[in-house]
Amino acid sequence: METGFAQESAVEYIIMLAGQSASNAKCQGILNEKKFQKTWNMNH
């Protein structure tokens, strides 16, 4: 019973971390896109 609970909370924790890194990646992608547009504008 206890090991089952531990596994469940571990899965929830992993899902939470995955969600956090996904939103971080999204923010990072937006920042990189803006940077890219700036450099692209300077080069053209």
mmCIF file with all atom_site columns, C-alpha atoms in Angstrom:
data_model
loop_
_atom_site.group_PDB
_atom_site.id
_atom_site.type_symbol
_atom_site.label_atom_id
_atom_site.label_alt_id
_atom_site.label_comp_id
_atom_site.label_asym_id
_atom_site.label_entity_id
_atom_site.label_seq_id
_atom_site.pdbx_PDB_ins_code
_atom_site.Cartn_x
_atom_site.Cartn_y
_atom_site.Cartn_z
_atom_site.occupancy
_atom_site.B_iso_or_equiv
_atom_site.pdbx_formal_charge
_atom_site.auth_seq_id
_atom_site.auth_comp_id
_atom_site.auth_asym_id
_atom_site.auth_atom_id
_atom_site.pdbx_PDB_model_num
ATOM 1  C CA . MET A 1 1  ? 0.000  0.000  0.000   1.00 0.00 ? 1  MET A CA 1
ATOM 2  C CA . GLU A 1 2  ? 2.725  2.449  0.979   1.00 0.00 ? 2  GLU A CA 1
ATOM 3  C CA . THR A 1 3  ? 4.866  1.700  -2.072  1.00 0.00 ? 3  THR A CA 1
ATOM 4  C CA . GLY A 1 4  ? 1.817  2.224  -4.310  1.00 0.00 ? 4  GLY A CA 1
ATOM 5  C CA . PHE A 1 5  ? 1.266  5.632  -2.732  1.00 0.00 ? 5  PHE A CA 1
ATOM 6  C CA . ALA A 1 6  ? 4.929  6.519  -3.171  1.00 0.00 ? 6  ALA A CA 1
ATOM 7  C CA . GLN A 1 7  ? 4.799  5.572  -6.839  1.00 0.00 ? 7  GLN A CA 1
ATOM 8  C CA . GLU A 1 8  ? 1.664  7.631  -7.368  1.00 0.00 ? 8  GLU A CA 1
ATOM 9  C CA . SER A 1 9  ? 3.130  10.749 -5.795  1.00 0.00 ? 9  SER A CA 1
ATOM 10 C CA . ALA A 1 10 ? 6.347  10.219 -7.764  1.00 0.00 ? 10 ALA A CA 1
ATOM 11 C CA . VAL A 1 11 ? 4.360  10.110 -10.990 1.00 0.00 ? 11 VAL A CA 1
ATOM 12 C CA . GLU A 1 12 ? 2.473  13.267 -10.000 1.00 0.00 ? 12 GLU A CA 1
ATOM 13 C CA . TYR A 1 13 ? 5.788  14.957 -9.194  1.00 0.00 ? 13 TYR A CA 1
ATOM 14 C CA . ILE A 1 14 ? 7.260  13.980 -12.566 1.00 0.00 ? 14 ILE A CA 1
ATOM 15 C CA . ILE A 1 15 ? 4.150  15.263 -14.359 1.00 0.00 ? 15 ILE A CA 1
ATOM 16 C CA . MET A 1 16 ? 4.413  18.537 -12.435 1.00 0.00 ? 16 MET A CA 1
ATOM 17 C CA . LEU A 1 17 ? 8.101  18.883 -13.342 1.00 0.00 ? 17 LEU A CA 1
ATOM 18 C CA . ALA A 1 18 ? 7.364  18.069 -16.968 1.00 0.00 ? 18 ALA A CA 1
ATOM 19 C CA . GLY A 1 19 ? 4.672  20.750 -17.009 1.00 0.00 ? 19 GLY A CA 1
ATOM 20 C CA . GLN A 1 20 ? 7.061  23.289 -15.473 1.00 0.00 ? 20 GLN A CA 1
ATOM 21 C CA . SER A 1 21 ? 9.843  22.547 -17.944 1.00 0.00 ? 21 SER A CA 1
ATOM 22 C CA . ALA A 1 22 ? 7.347  22.693 -20.809 1.00 0.00 ? 22 ALA A CA 1
ATOM 23 C CA . SER A 1 23 ? 6.189  26.176 -19.804 1.00 0.00 ? 23 SER A CA 1
ATOM 24 C CA . ASN A 1 24 ? 9.810  27.226 -19.244 1.00 0.00 ? 24 ASN A CA 1
ATOM 25 C CA . ALA A 1 25 ? 10.692 25.960 -22.711 1.00 0.00 ? 25 ALA A CA 1
ATOM 26 C CA . LYS A 1 26 ? 7.753  27.903 -24.130 1.00 0.00 ? 26 LYS A CA 1
ATOM 27 C CA . CYS A 1 27 ? 8.960  31.115 -22.459 1.00 0.00 ? 27 CYS A CA 1
ATOM 28 C CA . GLN A 1 28 ? 12.500 30.415 -23.637 1.00 0.00 ? 28 GLN A CA 1
ATOM 29 C CA . GLY A 1 29 ? 11.212 29.833 -27.167 1.00 0.00 ? 29 GLY A CA 1
ATOM 30 C CA . ILE A 1 30 ? 9.386  33.177 -27.149 1.00 0.00 ? 30 ILE A CA 1
ATOM 31 C CA . LEU A 1 31 ? 12.532 34.955 -25.930 1.00 0.00 ? 31 LEU A CA 1
ATOM 32 C CA . ASN A 1 32 ? 14.679 33.251 -28.567 1.00 0.00 ? 32 ASN A CA 1
ATOM 33 C CA . GLU A 1 33 ? 12.172 34.169 -31.264 1.00 0.00 ? 33 GLU A CA 1
ATOM 34 C CA . LYS A 1 34 ? 12.325 37.841 -30.269 1.00 0.00 ? 34 LYS A CA 1
ATOM 35 C CA . LYS A 1 35 ? 16.137 37.702 -30.222 1.00 0.00 ? 35 LYS A CA 1
ATOM 36 C CA . PHE A 1 36 ? 16.115 36.058 -33.636 1.00 0.00 ? 36 PHE A CA 1
ATOM 37 C CA . GLN A 1 37 ? 13.785 38.723 -35.049 1.00 0.00 ? 37 GLN A CA 1
ATOM 38 C CA . LYS A 1 38 ? 16.043 41.480 -33.696 1.00 0.00 ? 38 LYS A CA 1
ATOM 39 C CA . THR A 1 39 ? 19.188 40.005 -35.249 1.00 0.00 ? 39 THR A CA 1
ATOM 40 C CA . TRP A 1 40 ? 17.327 39.200 -38.471 1.00 0.00 ? 40 TRP A CA 1
ATOM 41 C CA . ASN A 1 41 ? 16.132 42.810 -38.719 1.00 0.00 ? 41 ASN A CA 1
ATOM 42 C CA . MET A 1 42 ? 19.671 44.088 -38.195 1.00 0.00 ? 42 MET A CA 1
ATOM 43 C CA . ASN A 1 43 ? 21.054 41.781 -40.879 1.00 0.00 ? 43 ASN A CA 1
ATOM 44 C CA . HIS A 1 44 ? 18.456 42.637 -43.542 1.00 0.00 ? 44 HIS A CA 1
#
